[in-house]
């Protein structure tokens, strides 16, 4: 990426906060504190906060899922064309949380459902329509309520925003030139639909070609985001390289390579006000690098919670918190489960998702009662307790765009054992006995044997208290806060604004928003 030229008209810096601040609108399908299925929601909560701290004005638009409290109507009824019908979602004001403004797209028939993207029967069959409506509503929000200077989209569910801006809205001077930054959180999820969806979801037929959203006879939302956005980012530097390869590109590596000059890897950060053992309200006893005694208390409580027998308390406990998906490398654990349990360890696992992995871990717990404990659930409090109470944290991912749990683990003195891929590779440094450096253990080859080798290395070093403390402290000293990444995003926004400079100038003459 070329270094962006400094813009003269507007600046996000604090010194000029009396000037109108640059407005960034996040368009995402999930975000804390309202909705979450994975790390995307952590990012969509924490990055806007960090951008506000850098002087930006930030709003987030999310679907109003079940459980999101009713709030004031901003626009009671938008008119959105889908298929041969019109739909009438509302825009609801979600208030301001930590300086970030929230809006929801409210259409109960689409979003007031059990799960976000699907239920036990699988993905909802109308996901294309649901997120098409969401994207159109986000654009209307920008037109009528909150005129953003930059739109920042995340993953396939928001990908129609750039597609529509540059096609259906191509003659609309209010929005056609708004710069769009698109972040890839996961190349494994395309939003791939049959061709009929073009009509059902109101996608302009003109984008159905190989250099547009067409993908082997289907419609690919993610591809649309990759092609029609001004800048692409992804959530680690390593993953930015990996997705340009056949192995990790999920069939879109060629598209990504074609846009490599506009692709930037920016590592996710951590919100240490939430994920830090000296501040964590969800763990039995707080602790810090200066006084680790609380970690022992957390371990005892964790073992009890997972039914691990007291005689194993002195031995290492390996923790796992995860979506159960092929991405996460659990087939390696399936392959080596018995070998792993021959080691002097216990295992605590929290997760849900793919049935085959739920069954794997349940079988492990029943084969090794008192040594392997499993909870099939999504439970934030238990996730915190595992981070605090485990000795090691295992993430053998097949691929991992960034991964957050290994970064949380570092701060909790819970030594990560990871496969050297994506963000796992960028955040964990292998322990080096000679120099006393490094924060964890990693393996490169995707094989059960390589994973077991790394686990055995960790178990070996764990027997020496002094060495183990060194590894823990090395990890706890690392700083993965959002400040640095937010500054990197700021550069991308500036570059995107510069790129579309002319359009930006005309937008500045629009009336100022009515929303605050
Ligand atoms: P991904 O987004 O691919 O699932 P990440 O490591 O980026 O992976 O983020 C996962 C996030 O979801 C973390 O905040 C993690 O603590 C949380 N999480 C995953 N599974 C569970 C679960 N079963 N219960 C509670 N939190 C979970
Ligand atoms: C995705 C990725 C994960 C990443 C998260 C947030 O869900 O699987 O690695 O940390 O998004 O960017």
Coordinates of C-alpha atoms and ligand atoms in Angstrom, one line a residue:
X1 CA 0.0 0.0 0.0
X2 CA 1.3 3.5 -0.8
X3 CA 1.6 5.9 2.1
X4 CA -1.6 8.0 2.1
X5 CA -1.1 11.8 1.6
X6 CA -2.2 13.9 4.6
X7 CA -5.7 15.3 4.0
X8 CA -6.0 18.9 4.6
X9 CA -9.7 19.4 4.9
X10 CA -10.5 17.1 7.8
X11 CA -8.5 15.4 10.4
X12 CA -9.2 12.8 13.0
X13 CA -6.5 14.0 15.3
X14 CA -7.5 15.2 18.8
X15 CA -5.9 18.6 18.4
X16 CA -8.4 19.4 15.8
X17 CA -11.4 18.0 17.6
X18 CA -13.3 21.3 17.3
X19 CA -13.4 20.6 13.6
X20 CA -16.0 18.2 12.3
X21 CA -14.6 14.8 12.9
X22 CA -14.3 12.1 10.2
X23 CA -17.2 9.8 10.5
X24 CA -16.7 6.0 10.1
X25 CA -19.7 3.7 9.9
X26 CA -19.2 0.1 10.8
X27 CA -21.6 -2.3 9.0
X28 CA -21.4 -5.7 10.6
X29 CA -23.6 -8.7 11.2
X30 CA -22.7 -9.0 14.9
X31 CA -21.1 -6.9 17.6
X32 CA -20.9 -6.8 21.3
X33 CA -22.5 -5.8 23.6
X34 CA -25.6 -6.8 21.5
X35 CA -24.8 -10.0 19.6
X36 CA -22.0 -12.5 19.2
X37 CA -21.1 -15.8 17.7
X38 CA -17.4 -15.3 17.4
X39 CA -14.4 -13.0 17.4
X40 CA -16.0 -10.6 14.8
X41 CA -18.3 -9.4 17.6
X42 CA -15.3 -8.6 19.9
X43 CA -13.6 -6.6 17.1
X44 CA -16.8 -4.7 16.2
X45 CA -17.1 -3.6 19.8
X46 CA -13.5 -2.8 20.6
X47 CA -12.2 -1.2 17.4
X48 CA -14.8 1.5 17.2
X49 CA -14.0 2.4 20.9
X50 CA -10.3 2.7 20.0
X51 CA -11.1 4.8 16.9
X52 CA -13.2 7.2 19.1
X53 CA -10.1 7.5 21.3
X54 CA -8.1 8.6 18.2
X55 CA -10.6 11.4 17.4
X56 CA -13.0 9.7 15.0
X57 CA -16.7 9.8 15.2
X58 CA -17.9 6.2 14.9
X59 CA -21.3 4.5 14.5
X60 CA -22.1 0.8 14.2
X61 CA -25.1 -0.6 12.4
X62 CA -26.2 -4.1 13.3
X63 CA -29.3 -6.2 12.6
X64 CA -31.7 -6.1 15.6
X65 CA -31.6 -9.7 16.6
X66 CA -33.8 -11.3 19.3
X67 CA -33.0 -9.9 22.7
X68 CA -31.8 -6.5 21.6
X69 CA -34.0 -4.1 23.6
X70 CA -36.4 -1.8 21.8
X71 CA -35.3 1.8 21.4
X72 CA -36.4 5.0 19.7
X73 CA -37.3 4.8 16.0
X74 CA -35.0 6.8 13.8
X75 CA -36.7 5.9 10.6
X76 CA -40.0 4.0 11.1
X77 CA -40.2 2.5 7.6
X78 CA -37.6 2.2 4.9
X79 CA -38.7 0.9 1.5
X80 CA -36.4 -1.9 0.3
X81 CA -37.0 -3.7 -2.9
X82 CA -36.4 -7.4 -2.7
X83 CA -37.5 -9.8 -5.4
X84 CA -40.8 -8.5 -6.7
X85 CA -41.9 -7.3 -3.3
X86 CA -41.0 -4.4 -1.1
X87 CA -39.9 -4.7 2.5
X88 CA -40.2 -2.1 5.2
X89 CA -37.5 -2.4 7.9
X90 CA -37.1 0.3 10.5
X91 CA -33.9 2.0 11.7
X92 CA -33.8 2.0 15.5
X93 CA -31.5 4.1 17.6
X94 CA -29.3 2.0 19.9
X95 CA -27.9 4.9 21.8
X96 CA -24.3 5.6 22.6
X97 CA -22.1 3.1 24.3
X98 CA -18.5 4.1 25.2
X99 CA -18.7 7.0 22.8
X100 CA -19.8 4.8 19.9
X101 CA -23.3 5.4 18.3
X102 CA -25.4 2.3 17.6
X103 CA -28.2 1.8 15.0
X104 CA -30.2 -1.3 14.3
X105 CA -32.0 -2.5 11.3
X106 CA -35.3 -3.8 12.6
X107 CA -37.3 -6.4 10.7
X108 CA -38.6 -9.0 13.1
X109 CA -39.5 -11.5 10.4
X110 CA -35.9 -11.6 9.3
X111 CA -33.9 -11.0 12.5
X112 CA -36.0 -11.9 15.5
X113 CA -35.0 -15.5 15.4
X114 CA -33.4 -18.2 17.6
X115 CA -29.9 -17.9 16.0
X116 CA -28.1 -15.2 14.1
X117 CA -27.3 -17.1 10.9
X118 CA -29.2 -20.4 11.3
X119 CA -30.6 -22.9 13.7
X120 CA -30.2 -26.7 14.4
X121 CA -31.4 -27.3 10.8
X122 CA -28.6 -25.3 9.3
X123 CA -28.2 -21.9 7.8
X124 CA -31.4 -20.0 7.2
X125 CA -32.5 -20.4 3.6
X126 CA -33.2 -16.7 3.2
X127 CA -29.8 -15.4 4.4
X128 CA -29.1 -13.8 1.1
X129 CA -32.3 -11.7 1.3
X130 CA -31.8 -11.0 5.0
X131 CA -28.3 -9.5 4.6
X132 CA -29.2 -7.8 1.3
X133 CA -32.0 -6.0 3.2
X134 CA -29.5 -5.2 5.9
X135 CA -26.9 -3.7 3.5
X136 CA -29.5 -1.6 1.7
X137 CA -30.8 -0.3 5.0
X138 CA -27.3 0.6 6.0
X139 CA -26.9 2.6 2.8
X140 CA -30.2 4.4 3.4
X141 CA -29.0 5.1 7.0
X142 CA -26.0 6.9 5.5
X143 CA -28.2 8.8 3.1
X144 CA -30.8 10.0 5.5
X145 CA -29.5 9.8 9.1
X146 CA -25.8 9.5 9.6
X147 CA -23.7 10.6 6.6
X148 CA -20.5 8.7 6.9
X149 CA -17.2 9.7 5.4
X150 CA -16.0 6.1 5.2
X151 CA -18.0 2.9 5.5
X152 CA -16.2 0.0 7.0
X153 CA -17.7 -3.4 6.2
X154 CA -17.0 -6.8 7.7
X155 CA -17.3 -10.2 6.1
X156 CA -19.8 -11.4 3.5
X157 CA -22.9 -10.3 5.3
X158 CA -22.0 -6.7 4.7
X159 CA -20.4 -7.2 1.2
X160 CA -23.4 -5.9 -0.8
X161 CA -22.7 -2.4 0.6
X162 CA -19.8 -1.7 -1.8
X163 CA -21.5 -3.7 -4.6
X164 CA -24.7 -1.6 -4.4
X165 CA -22.9 1.7 -3.9
X166 CA -21.0 1.3 -7.1
X167 CA -23.9 -0.2 -9.1
X168 CA -27.5 0.4 -8.1
X169 CA -26.5 3.6 -6.3
X170 CA -24.1 4.6 -9.0
X171 CA -26.0 7.7 -9.9
X172 CA -26.8 8.9 -6.4
X173 CA -24.5 11.8 -5.6
X174 CA -25.2 11.4 -1.9
X175 CA -23.5 8.0 -1.6
X176 CA -21.9 6.8 -4.8
X177 CA -18.4 7.9 -3.9
X178 CA -18.2 7.1 -0.3
X179 CA -15.0 5.1 0.3
X180 CA -15.5 1.6 1.5
X181 CA -13.0 -0.4 3.5
X182 CA -13.7 -4.1 3.7
X183 CA -12.3 -6.4 6.4
X184 CA -11.9 -10.1 5.8
X185 CA -12.3 -11.9 9.1
X186 CA -12.6 -15.3 7.5
X187 CA -12.1 -16.4 3.9
X188 CA -13.8 -19.7 4.7
X189 CA -17.3 -18.1 4.7
X190 CA -18.3 -16.8 1.3
X191 CA -22.0 -16.3 1.5
X192 CA -22.4 -18.5 -1.6
X193 CA -25.9 -18.8 -3.1
X194 CA -27.6 -20.2 -6.2
X195 CA -28.0 -17.9 -9.2
X196 CA -31.7 -17.3 -8.4
X197 CA -30.6 -15.3 -5.5
X198 CA -29.7 -12.4 -7.8
X199 CA -33.3 -11.7 -8.3
X200 CA -34.5 -12.7 -4.8
X201 CA -32.0 -10.5 -3.1
X202 CA -32.3 -7.6 -5.5
X203 CA -28.7 -7.8 -6.8
X204 CA -28.1 -6.0 -10.1
X205 CA -27.8 -8.7 -12.8
X206 CA -24.9 -6.8 -14.3
X207 CA -22.6 -8.0 -11.5
X208 CA -23.0 -11.6 -12.5
X209 CA -19.8 -12.2 -14.4
X210 CA -16.4 -13.7 -13.5
X211 CA -14.9 -10.3 -12.7
X212 CA -18.0 -9.6 -10.4
X213 CA -20.0 -11.7 -8.0
X214 CA -20.2 -14.9 -10.2
X215 CA -18.3 -17.9 -8.7
X216 CA -18.5 -21.2 -10.7
X217 CA -22.2 -20.6 -11.5
X218 CA -23.1 -19.3 -8.1
X219 CA -23.4 -15.9 -6.5
X220 CA -20.6 -15.1 -4.1
X221 CA -21.1 -12.2 -1.7
X222 CA -17.6 -12.2 -0.3
X223 CA -16.2 -11.9 -3.8
X224 CA -18.4 -8.9 -4.3
X225 CA -16.9 -7.3 -1.2
X226 CA -13.3 -8.1 -2.4
X227 CA -13.9 -6.6 -5.8
X228 CA -16.0 -3.5 -5.2
X229 CA -14.3 -2.1 -2.0
X230 CA -11.7 0.5 -2.2
X231 CA -9.4 -1.1 0.4
X232 CA -9.2 -4.6 1.8
X233 CA -7.9 -5.4 5.2
X234 CA -7.6 -8.7 7.0
X235 CA -6.9 -9.4 10.6
X236 CA -3.2 -10.4 10.7
X237 CA -0.2 -9.9 8.4
X238 CA 0.4 -13.6 8.0
X239 CA -3.2 -14.2 6.9
X240 CA -2.9 -11.4 4.4
X241 CA -0.2 -13.5 2.8
X242 CA -1.9 -16.8 3.2
X243 CA -5.2 -15.9 1.5
X244 CA -3.2 -15.2 -1.6
X245 CA -2.3 -18.9 -1.8
X246 CA -4.3 -21.8 -3.2
X247 CA -4.1 -23.5 0.2
X248 CA -5.8 -20.7 2.2
X249 CA -7.7 -18.7 -0.5
X250 CA -10.8 -20.9 -0.6
X251 CA -11.0 -20.4 -4.3
X252 CA -10.7 -16.6 -4.1
X253 CA -6.9 -16.4 -3.9
X254 CA -6.7 -15.2 -7.5
X255 CA -9.2 -12.4 -6.7
X256 CA -7.2 -11.4 -3.6
X257 CA -3.9 -11.5 -5.5
X258 CA -5.5 -9.2 -8.1
X259 CA -6.1 -6.7 -5.3
X260 CA -2.9 -7.2 -3.4
X261 CA -1.9 -3.6 -3.8
X262 CA -5.0 -2.6 -1.8
X263 CA -4.8 -5.4 0.9
X264 CA -3.4 -4.7 4.3
X265 CA -3.0 -7.1 7.2
X266 CA -3.8 -5.4 10.6
X267 CA -3.6 -7.6 13.6
X268 CA -6.6 -7.5 15.9
X269 CA -6.2 -6.1 19.4
X270 CA -7.6 -7.0 22.7
X271 CA -9.8 -5.0 25.0
X272 CA -7.8 -5.3 28.2
X273 CA -10.5 -3.7 30.3
X274 CA -12.4 -6.9 29.7
X275 CA -9.7 -9.6 29.2
X276 CA -7.1 -9.0 31.9
X277 CA -6.7 -11.1 35.1
X278 CA -6.2 -8.0 37.3
X279 CA -9.5 -6.5 36.2
X280 CA -11.6 -9.5 35.3
X281 CA -14.8 -9.6 37.4
X282 CA -15.8 -13.0 36.1
X283 CA -13.0 -15.0 37.7
X284 CA -12.8 -16.3 41.3
X285 CA -9.7 -14.3 42.2
X286 CA -7.9 -11.5 40.4
X287 CA -4.1 -11.8 39.9
X288 CA -1.3 -10.1 38.0
X289 CA 2.3 -10.7 36.9
X290 CA 3.4 -9.4 40.3
X291 CA 1.3 -11.7 42.4
X292 CA 0.2 -14.9 40.6
X293 CA -1.4 -16.5 43.7
X294 CA -4.9 -15.8 42.3
X295 CA -4.2 -18.0 39.3
X296 CA -3.9 -21.0 41.6
X297 CA -7.3 -20.2 43.1
X298 CA -8.7 -19.9 39.6
X299 CA -7.3 -23.3 38.7
X300 CA -8.9 -25.0 41.7
X301 CA -12.3 -23.5 40.9
X302 CA -12.0 -24.4 37.3
X303 CA -11.2 -28.1 38.1
X304 CA -14.2 -28.2 40.3
X305 CA -16.4 -26.6 37.7
X306 CA -15.4 -29.2 35.2
X307 CA -15.5 -32.2 37.6
X308 CA -11.7 -32.8 37.4
X309 CA -10.7 -35.0 40.3
X310 CA -8.6 -33.3 43.0
X311 CA -5.7 -35.7 42.6
X312 CA -5.0 -34.1 39.2
X313 CA -4.8 -30.6 40.7
X314 CA -1.0 -30.5 40.7
X315 CA -0.8 -31.5 37.1
X316 CA -1.2 -29.3 34.1
X317 CA -4.6 -28.5 32.7
X318 CA -5.1 -27.7 29.0
X319 CA -8.0 -25.4 28.2
X320 CA -10.0 -25.1 24.9
X321 CA -12.6 -22.4 24.2
X322 CA -13.9 -22.5 20.7
X323 CA -16.5 -22.7 18.0
X324 CA -16.5 -26.3 17.0
X325 CA -15.7 -26.0 13.3
X326 CA -13.3 -27.7 10.9
X327 CA -11.3 -24.5 10.8
X328 CA -10.2 -25.0 14.4
X329 CA -8.2 -28.2 13.8
X330 CA -10.1 -30.6 16.1
X331 CA -9.6 -33.5 13.7
X332 CA -6.0 -33.5 15.0
X333 CA -7.3 -33.8 18.5
X334 CA -9.7 -36.6 17.3
X335 CA -6.7 -38.4 15.8
X336 CA -4.5 -38.1 18.9
X337 CA -7.1 -38.0 21.7
X338 CA -6.0 -41.3 23.3
X339 CA -2.3 -40.4 23.0
X340 CA -2.9 -37.0 24.5
X341 CA -4.7 -38.5 27.5
X342 CA -1.8 -40.9 28.1
X343 CA 0.1 -37.8 29.1
X344 CA 0.0 -36.5 32.6
X345 CA -2.6 -33.8 31.9
X346 CA -6.3 -33.0 32.3
X347 CA -8.4 -31.3 29.7
X348 CA -11.2 -28.7 30.0
X349 CA -13.2 -27.9 26.9
X350 CA -15.9 -25.3 26.3
X351 CA -17.5 -25.0 22.9
X352 CA -20.4 -25.8 20.6
X353 CA -21.1 -26.1 16.9
X354 CA -20.4 -29.1 14.6
X355 CA -22.0 -32.2 16.0
X356 CA -19.0 -34.4 15.2
X357 CA -16.8 -32.4 17.5
X358 CA -19.4 -32.1 20.2
X359 CA -19.5 -35.9 20.2
X360 CA -15.8 -36.2 20.1
X361 CA -15.3 -34.2 23.3
X362 CA -18.3 -35.8 25.0
X363 CA -16.8 -39.2 24.3
X364 CA -13.5 -38.1 25.7
X365 CA -15.1 -36.9 28.9
X366 CA -16.9 -40.2 29.4
X367 CA -13.8 -42.2 28.6
X368 CA -11.7 -40.2 31.0
X369 CA -14.1 -39.1 33.8
X370 CA -12.3 -36.9 36.3
X371 CA -9.6 -36.0 33.8
X372 CA -11.5 -34.6 30.8
X373 CA -14.3 -32.1 31.4
X374 CA -16.5 -30.8 28.6
X375 CA -19.2 -28.2 28.4
X376 CA -21.2 -28.0 25.2
X377 CA -22.3 -24.4 25.5
X378 CA -21.7 -20.8 24.6
X379 CA -20.8 -19.2 28.0
X380 CA -18.8 -16.1 28.3
X381 CA -18.2 -16.4 32.1
X382 CA -16.8 -20.0 31.7
X383 CA -14.6 -18.7 28.8
X384 CA -13.1 -16.2 31.2
X385 CA -12.7 -18.9 33.9
X386 CA -10.8 -21.2 31.5
X387 CA -8.5 -18.4 30.4
X388 CA -7.6 -17.8 34.1
X389 CA -7.6 -21.3 35.5
X390 CA -5.9 -23.4 32.8
X391 CA -2.1 -23.8 32.6
X392 CA -2.1 -24.1 28.8
X393 CA -4.4 -23.2 26.0
X394 CA -4.6 -25.3 22.9
X395 CA -5.5 -23.9 19.4
X396 CA -4.4 -26.4 16.7
X397 CA -6.3 -24.5 13.9
X398 CA -6.1 -25.5 10.3
X399 CA -6.3 -21.8 9.5
X400 CA -6.8 -18.8 11.8
X401 CA -7.2 -15.3 10.4
X402 CA -6.3 -13.8 13.8
X403 CA -7.6 -15.8 16.8
X404 CA -8.3 -14.0 20.0
X405 CA -8.2 -16.6 22.6
X406 CA -4.5 -17.2 22.3
X407 CA -3.9 -13.4 22.8
X408 CA -6.2 -13.4 25.9
X409 CA -4.3 -16.5 27.1
X410 CA -1.0 -14.6 27.0
X411 CA -2.3 -11.9 29.4
X412 CA -3.7 -14.6 31.8
X413 CA -0.3 -16.4 32.0
X414 CA -2.0 -19.4 30.3
X415 CA 0.6 -20.6 27.9
X416 CA -0.7 -21.0 24.3
X417 CA 0.1 -24.1 22.2
X418 CA -0.9 -23.2 18.6
X419 CA -0.4 -24.1 15.0
X420 CA 1.8 -21.6 13.2
X421 CA -0.9 -20.2 11.0
X422 CA -2.4 -16.7 10.5
X423 CA -2.7 -14.6 13.6
X424 CA -1.6 -17.5 15.8
X425 CA 1.8 -17.4 14.1
X426 CA 1.9 -13.6 14.4
X427 CA 1.1 -13.5 18.1
X428 CA 2.8 -16.4 19.7
X429 CA 6.6 -16.6 19.9
X430 CA 8.2 -20.0 20.4
X431 CA 9.9 -20.4 23.7
X432 CA 13.7 -20.4 23.5
X433 CA 15.3 -22.1 26.5
X434 CA 18.7 -20.7 25.8
X435 CA 17.7 -17.1 25.8
X436 CA 14.6 -17.3 28.0
X437 CA 12.5 -15.7 25.3
X438 CA 9.2 -16.6 23.8
X439 CA 5.6 -16.9 24.9
X440 CA 4.4 -20.3 23.9
X441 CA 4.7 -23.4 21.7
X442 CA 3.8 -23.8 18.1
X443 CA 3.9 -26.3 15.3
X444 CA 3.9 -25.8 11.6
X445 CA 2.8 -29.0 9.9
X446 CA -0.9 -29.8 10.1
X447 CA -0.5 -33.2 11.6
X448 CA -1.4 -34.9 14.9
X449 CA 2.3 -35.8 15.4
X450 CA 3.4 -32.2 15.1
X451 CA 0.7 -31.1 17.5
X452 CA 1.7 -33.8 20.0
X453 CA 5.3 -32.7 19.7
X454 CA 4.5 -29.1 20.7
X455 CA 2.2 -30.3 23.5
X456 CA 5.0 -32.5 24.9
X457 CA 7.5 -29.7 24.7
X458 CA 5.1 -27.6 26.8
X459 CA 4.5 -30.4 29.3
X460 CA 8.2 -30.9 29.6
X461 CA 8.9 -27.2 30.4
X462 CA 6.0 -27.1 32.8
X463 CA 7.8 -29.4 35.2
X464 CA 10.3 -26.7 35.9
X465 CA 8.6 -24.0 37.9
X466 CA 11.2 -21.4 37.2
X467 CA 11.2 -21.9 33.4
X468 CA 7.4 -22.0 33.3
X469 CA 7.1 -18.8 35.2
X470 CA 9.5 -17.2 32.7
X471 CA 7.2 -18.2 29.8
X472 CA 4.1 -17.0 31.6
X473 CA 5.7 -13.6 32.4
X474 CA 7.0 -13.2 28.9
X475 CA 3.4 -13.6 27.6
X476 CA 1.8 -11.4 30.3
X477 CA 4.2 -8.6 29.4
X478 CA 3.0 -8.5 25.8
X479 CA 0.8 -5.6 24.8
X480 CA -1.8 -6.3 22.1
X481 CA -4.1 -3.4 22.9
X482 CA -6.1 -1.8 20.1
X483 CA -4.2 1.5 20.1
X484 CA -1.6 0.5 17.4
X485 CA -4.1 -1.4 15.2
X486 CA -6.6 1.6 15.4
X487 CA -3.9 3.9 14.2
X488 CA -3.2 1.5 11.3
X489 CA -6.9 1.5 10.4
X490 CA -6.8 5.3 10.5
X491 CA -4.2 5.3 7.8
X492 CA -6.3 3.0 5.6
X493 CA -9.3 5.3 6.1
X494 CA -7.2 8.3 5.1
X495 CA -5.9 6.4 2.0
X496 CA -9.5 5.5 1.0
X497 CA -10.6 9.1 1.4
X498 CA -7.7 10.3 -0.6
X499 CA -8.5 7.8 -3.3
X500 CA -12.0 9.1 -3.6
X501 CA -11.1 12.7 -2.9
X502 CA -13.4 14.3 -5.4
X503 CA -16.5 12.5 -4.2
X504 CA -15.6 13.4 -0.6
X505 CA -15.4 17.1 -1.4
X506 CA -18.9 17.1 -2.7
X507 CA -20.2 15.1 0.3
X508 CA -18.9 17.7 2.7
X509 CA -21.4 20.1 1.4
X510 CA -24.3 17.9 2.5
X511 CA -26.4 19.0 5.4
X512 CA -25.0 17.7 8.7
X513 CA -26.7 14.7 10.2
X514 CA -29.8 15.1 12.4
X515 CA -28.9 12.2 14.7
X516 CA -27.2 13.9 17.6
Ligands
LIG1 P1 -13.6 -17.2 15.9 O1 -14.1 -15.8 15.6 O2 -13.1 -17.9 14.6 O3 -14.6 -18.1 16.5 P2 -11.7 -16.0 17.7 O4 -10.6 -16.6 18.5 O5 -11.4 -14.8 16.9 O6 -12.3 -17.1 16.8 O7 -12.9 -15.5 18.7 C1 -13.7 -16.3 19.4 C2 -14.4 -15.5 20.4 O8 -15.6 -16.2 20.8 C3 -13.6 -15.3 21.7 O9 -13.9 -14.1 22.3 C4 -14.0 -16.5 22.5 O10 -13.8 -16.3 23.9 C5 -15.4 -16.6 22.2 N1 -16.0 -18.0 22.3 C6 -15.8 -19.0 21.4 N2 -16.5 -20.1 21.8 C7 -17.1 -19.7 22.9 C8 -17.9 -20.5 23.8 N3 -18.3 -21.7 23.6 N4 -18.4 -19.8 24.9 C9 -18.0 -18.5 25.2 N5 -17.2 -17.8 24.4 C10 -16.8 -18.4 23.2
LIG2 C1 -12.9 -14.7 12.5 C2 -11.7 -15.6 12.6 C3 -10.8 -15.3 13.8 C4 -10.7 -13.8 14.0 C5 -12.1 -13.2 14.1 C6 -12.0 -11.7 14.4 O1 -14.0 -15.3 13.1 O2 -12.0 -16.9 12.5 O3 -9.5 -15.8 13.6 O4 -10.0 -13.6 15.2 O5 -12.8 -13.4 12.9 O6 -11.3 -11.0 13.4

